[in-house]
Short mmCIF file of C-alpha atoms and ligand atoms in Angstrom, two decimals:
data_model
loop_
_atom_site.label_atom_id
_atom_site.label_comp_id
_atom_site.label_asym_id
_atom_site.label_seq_id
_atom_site.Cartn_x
_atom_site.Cartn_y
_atom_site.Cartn_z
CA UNK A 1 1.68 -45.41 5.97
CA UNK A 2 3.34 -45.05 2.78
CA UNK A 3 0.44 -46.12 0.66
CA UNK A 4 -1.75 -43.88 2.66
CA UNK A 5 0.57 -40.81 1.76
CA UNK A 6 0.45 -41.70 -1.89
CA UNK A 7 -3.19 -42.32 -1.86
CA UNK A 8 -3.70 -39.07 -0.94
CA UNK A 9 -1.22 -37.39 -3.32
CA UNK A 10 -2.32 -35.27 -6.56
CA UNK A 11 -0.76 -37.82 -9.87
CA UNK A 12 2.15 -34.70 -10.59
CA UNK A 13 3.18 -34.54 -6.88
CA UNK A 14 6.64 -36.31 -6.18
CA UNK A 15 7.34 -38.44 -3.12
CA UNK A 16 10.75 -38.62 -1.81
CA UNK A 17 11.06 -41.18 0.81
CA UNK A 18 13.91 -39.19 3.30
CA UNK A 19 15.75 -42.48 4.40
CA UNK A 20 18.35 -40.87 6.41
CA UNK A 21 20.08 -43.12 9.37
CA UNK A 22 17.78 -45.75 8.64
CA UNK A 23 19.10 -49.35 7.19
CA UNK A 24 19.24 -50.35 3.72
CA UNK A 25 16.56 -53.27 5.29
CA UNK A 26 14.38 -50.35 5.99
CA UNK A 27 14.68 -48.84 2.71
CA UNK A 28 14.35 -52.41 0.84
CA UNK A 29 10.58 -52.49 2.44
CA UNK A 30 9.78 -49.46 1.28
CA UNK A 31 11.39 -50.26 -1.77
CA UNK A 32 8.93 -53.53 -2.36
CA UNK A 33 5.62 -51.66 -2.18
CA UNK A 34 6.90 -49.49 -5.17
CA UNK A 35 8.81 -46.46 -4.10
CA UNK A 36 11.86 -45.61 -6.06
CA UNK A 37 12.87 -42.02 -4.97
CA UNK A 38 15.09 -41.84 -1.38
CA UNK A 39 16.39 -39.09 0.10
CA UNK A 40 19.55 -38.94 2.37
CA UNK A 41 21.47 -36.09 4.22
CA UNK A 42 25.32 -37.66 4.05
CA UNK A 43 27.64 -38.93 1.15
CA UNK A 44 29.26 -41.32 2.51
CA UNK A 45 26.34 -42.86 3.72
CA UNK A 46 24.11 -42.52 0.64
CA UNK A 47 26.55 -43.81 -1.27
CA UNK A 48 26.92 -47.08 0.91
CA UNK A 49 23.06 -47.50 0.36
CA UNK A 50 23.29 -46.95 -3.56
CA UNK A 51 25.64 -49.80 -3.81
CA UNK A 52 23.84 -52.12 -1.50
CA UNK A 53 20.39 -51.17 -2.97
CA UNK A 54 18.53 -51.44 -6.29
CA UNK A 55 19.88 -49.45 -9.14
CA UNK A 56 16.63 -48.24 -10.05
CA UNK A 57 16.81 -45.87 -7.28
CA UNK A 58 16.83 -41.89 -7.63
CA UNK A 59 18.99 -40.98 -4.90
CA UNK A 60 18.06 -37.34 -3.72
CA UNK A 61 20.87 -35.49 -1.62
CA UNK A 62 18.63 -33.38 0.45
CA UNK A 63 21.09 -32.29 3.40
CA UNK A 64 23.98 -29.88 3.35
CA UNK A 65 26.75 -30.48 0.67
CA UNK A 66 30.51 -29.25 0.64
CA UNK A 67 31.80 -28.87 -2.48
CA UNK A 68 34.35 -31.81 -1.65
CA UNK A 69 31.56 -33.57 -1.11
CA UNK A 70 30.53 -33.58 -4.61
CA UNK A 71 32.59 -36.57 -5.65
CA UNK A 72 31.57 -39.14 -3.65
CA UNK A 73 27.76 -39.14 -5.09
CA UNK A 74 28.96 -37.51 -8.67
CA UNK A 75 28.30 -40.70 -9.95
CA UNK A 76 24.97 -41.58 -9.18
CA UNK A 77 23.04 -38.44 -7.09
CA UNK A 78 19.55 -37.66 -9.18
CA UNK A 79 18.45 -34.14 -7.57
CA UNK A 80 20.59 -31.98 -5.21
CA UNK A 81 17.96 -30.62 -3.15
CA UNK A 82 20.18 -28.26 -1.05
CA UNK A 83 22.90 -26.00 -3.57
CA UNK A 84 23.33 -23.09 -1.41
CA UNK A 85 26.43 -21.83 -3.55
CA UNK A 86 28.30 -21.34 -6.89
CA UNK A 87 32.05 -23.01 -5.48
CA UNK A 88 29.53 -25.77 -4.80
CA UNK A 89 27.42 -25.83 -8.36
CA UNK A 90 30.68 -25.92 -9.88
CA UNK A 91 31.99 -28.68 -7.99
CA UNK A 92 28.78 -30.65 -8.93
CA UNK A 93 29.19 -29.19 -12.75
CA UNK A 94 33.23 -30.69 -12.95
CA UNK A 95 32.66 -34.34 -11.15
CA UNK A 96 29.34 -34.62 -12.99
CA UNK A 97 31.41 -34.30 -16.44
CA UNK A 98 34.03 -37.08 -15.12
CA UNK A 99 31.05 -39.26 -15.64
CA UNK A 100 29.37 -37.83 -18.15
CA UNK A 101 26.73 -37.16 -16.40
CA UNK A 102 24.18 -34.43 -15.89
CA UNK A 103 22.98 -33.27 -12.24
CA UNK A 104 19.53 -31.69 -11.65
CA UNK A 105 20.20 -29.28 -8.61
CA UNK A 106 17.62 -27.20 -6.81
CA UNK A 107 18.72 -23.71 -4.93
CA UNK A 108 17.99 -24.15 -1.53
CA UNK A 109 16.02 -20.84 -0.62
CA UNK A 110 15.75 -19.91 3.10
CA UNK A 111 11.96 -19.17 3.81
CA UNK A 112 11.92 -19.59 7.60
CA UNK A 113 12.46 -17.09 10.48
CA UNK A 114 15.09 -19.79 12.57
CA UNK A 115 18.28 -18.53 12.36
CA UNK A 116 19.66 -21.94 12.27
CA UNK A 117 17.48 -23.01 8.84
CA UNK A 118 20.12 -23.25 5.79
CA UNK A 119 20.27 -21.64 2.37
CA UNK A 120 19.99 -18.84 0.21
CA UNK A 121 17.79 -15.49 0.75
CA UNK A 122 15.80 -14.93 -3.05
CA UNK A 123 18.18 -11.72 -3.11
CA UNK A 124 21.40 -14.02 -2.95
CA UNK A 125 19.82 -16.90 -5.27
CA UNK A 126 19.14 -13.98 -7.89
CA UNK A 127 22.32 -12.96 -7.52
CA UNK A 128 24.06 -16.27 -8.00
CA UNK A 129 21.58 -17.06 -10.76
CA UNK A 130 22.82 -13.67 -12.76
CA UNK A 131 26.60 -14.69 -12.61
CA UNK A 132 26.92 -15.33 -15.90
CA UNK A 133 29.65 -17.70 -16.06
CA UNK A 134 27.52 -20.79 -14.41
CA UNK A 135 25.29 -20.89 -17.56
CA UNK A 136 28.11 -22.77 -19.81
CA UNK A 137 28.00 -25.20 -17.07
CA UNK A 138 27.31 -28.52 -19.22
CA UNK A 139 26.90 -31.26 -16.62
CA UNK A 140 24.45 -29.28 -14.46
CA UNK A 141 21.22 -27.67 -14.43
CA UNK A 142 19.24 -25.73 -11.90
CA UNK A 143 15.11 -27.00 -12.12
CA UNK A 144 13.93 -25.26 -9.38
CA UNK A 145 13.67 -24.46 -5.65
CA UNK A 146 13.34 -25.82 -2.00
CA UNK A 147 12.67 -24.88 0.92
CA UNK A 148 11.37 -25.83 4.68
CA UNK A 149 9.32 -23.73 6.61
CA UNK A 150 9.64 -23.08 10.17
CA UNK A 151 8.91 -25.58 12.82
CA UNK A 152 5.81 -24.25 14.36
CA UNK A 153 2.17 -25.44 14.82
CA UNK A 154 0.95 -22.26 13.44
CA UNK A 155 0.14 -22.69 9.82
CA UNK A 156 -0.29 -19.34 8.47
CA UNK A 157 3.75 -18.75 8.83
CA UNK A 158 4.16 -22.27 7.15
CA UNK A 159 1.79 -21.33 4.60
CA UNK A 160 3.04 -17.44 4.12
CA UNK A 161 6.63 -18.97 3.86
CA UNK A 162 5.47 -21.78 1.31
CA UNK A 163 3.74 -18.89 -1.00
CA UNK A 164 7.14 -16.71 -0.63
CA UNK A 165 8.72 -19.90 -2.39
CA UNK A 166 6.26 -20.32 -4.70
CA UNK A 167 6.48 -16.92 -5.55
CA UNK A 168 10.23 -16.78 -6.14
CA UNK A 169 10.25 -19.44 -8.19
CA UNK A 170 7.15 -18.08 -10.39
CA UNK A 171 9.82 -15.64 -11.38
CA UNK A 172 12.29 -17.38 -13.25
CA UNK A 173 11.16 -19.45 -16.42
CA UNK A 174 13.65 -22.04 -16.31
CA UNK A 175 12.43 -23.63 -12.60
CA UNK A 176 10.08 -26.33 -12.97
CA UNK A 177 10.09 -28.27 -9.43
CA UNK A 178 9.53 -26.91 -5.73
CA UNK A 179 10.81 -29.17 -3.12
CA UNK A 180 8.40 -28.30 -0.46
CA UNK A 181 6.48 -30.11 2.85
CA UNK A 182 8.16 -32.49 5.45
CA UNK A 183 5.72 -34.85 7.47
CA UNK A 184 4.47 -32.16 9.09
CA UNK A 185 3.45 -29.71 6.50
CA UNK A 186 3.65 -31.44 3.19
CA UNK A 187 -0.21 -30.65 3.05
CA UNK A 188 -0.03 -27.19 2.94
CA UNK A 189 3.17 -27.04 1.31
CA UNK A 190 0.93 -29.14 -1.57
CA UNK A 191 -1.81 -26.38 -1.49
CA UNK A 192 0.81 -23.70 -1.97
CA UNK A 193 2.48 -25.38 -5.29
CA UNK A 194 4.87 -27.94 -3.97
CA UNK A 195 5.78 -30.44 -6.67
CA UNK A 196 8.02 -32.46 -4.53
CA UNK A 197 7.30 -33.70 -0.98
CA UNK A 198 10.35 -35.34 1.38
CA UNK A 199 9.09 -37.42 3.77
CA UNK A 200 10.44 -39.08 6.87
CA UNK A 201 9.60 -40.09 9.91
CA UNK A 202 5.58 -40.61 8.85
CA UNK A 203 7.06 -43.10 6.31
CA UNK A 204 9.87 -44.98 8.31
CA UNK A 205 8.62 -43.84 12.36
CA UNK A 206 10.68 -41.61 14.35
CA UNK A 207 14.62 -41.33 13.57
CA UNK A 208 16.20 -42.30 16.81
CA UNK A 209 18.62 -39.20 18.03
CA UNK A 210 22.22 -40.14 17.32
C1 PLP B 301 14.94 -35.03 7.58
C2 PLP B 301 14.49 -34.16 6.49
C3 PLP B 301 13.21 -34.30 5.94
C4 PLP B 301 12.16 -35.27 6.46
O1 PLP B 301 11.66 -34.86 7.68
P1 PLP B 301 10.40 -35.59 8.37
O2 PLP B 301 9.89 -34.57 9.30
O3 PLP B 301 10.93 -36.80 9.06
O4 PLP B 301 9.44 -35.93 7.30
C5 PLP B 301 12.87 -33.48 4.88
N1 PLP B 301 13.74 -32.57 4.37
C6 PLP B 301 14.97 -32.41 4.88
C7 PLP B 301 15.87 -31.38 4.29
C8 PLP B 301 15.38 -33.18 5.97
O5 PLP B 301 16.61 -33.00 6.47
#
């Protein structure tokens, strides 16, 4: 399925692999046919995969972070999908310096109607964007946006909600990426100006409910 998916991908679109609760033997398949960005939801259990795995791996943090968090990825963590605030930004800006690192991070923008969906509205990110203080942050930088659209089989709200992204971050000249489209939607979320796809179950099968 994974070759499928890629066959079908534009050259500038990137694939995340979302590995989350499966096993590093899992991973290591997908691994062998070529893929070399995973995404995972939990520290502690990223970071147990980083050290088992390949070190050629980007490891993207796609689920929600606490700043205290931070620390136990600092070290390795490629792209924070999911910054949602500046106490955590500057968490990610201090532990990234303790290894001299830089860490891409993306502002997770909330473009679905569920209450229960994550992130920041475009009026907070703009907000948190004009605090001027975060911009001598060294070790961090903000590329761009994501986003997930609401669950639904109707595709005009996945597709109005992937535009409202799109739109946003058409606004501000330093985003280049938009984390956009699960297995569900990552076609239209590629027709409305995705750049980065995370993809789970239609890669690994169905995540059993813990
Ligand atoms: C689990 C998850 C995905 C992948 O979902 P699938 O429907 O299995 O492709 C993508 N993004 C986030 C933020 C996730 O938590």
């Amino acid at each position: 399925m994974h070759q499928e998916i890629l066959k079908g991908l534009p050259d500038d679109i990137k694939l995340v692999a979302v590995s989350k609760t499966k096993a590093v033997s899992d991973i290591r398949r997908v691994y062998d046919v070529g893929q070399r960005i995973f995404g995972e939801n939990r520290c502690e259990e990223m970071r147990k995969k980083f050290e088992e795995l390949p070190k050629d791996i980007d490891w993207h943090m796609i689920g929600h972070l606490q700043s205290r968090q931070v620390k136990i990825i600092a070290l390795f963590v490629k792209l924070i999908h999911s910054v949602d605030s500046l106490k955590l930004i500057h968490a990610a800006n201090k532990e990234a310096a303790k290894h001299n690192r830089i860490i891409d991070c993306l502002l997770q923008i909330r473009i679905a109607k569920e209450e229960t969906k994550t992130g920041l509205s475009i009026e907070e990110a703009e907000e948190l964007l004009s605090c001027g203080d975060f911009k001598n942050l060294k070790n961090i930088r903000i590329i761009g946006v994501m986003g997930m659209a609401t669950f639904t089989q109707d595709e005009d709200i996945v597709r109005g909600e992937f535009k409202q992204l799109k739109e946003y971050f058409e606004s501000d000249d330093n985003f280049k990426e938009i984390s956009a489209g699960m297995s569900g939607d990552y076609k239209i979320a590629i027709n409305e100006g995705s750049t980065i796809i995370r993809i789970g179950s239609l890669i690994f099968g169905r995540r059993c409910v813990k």
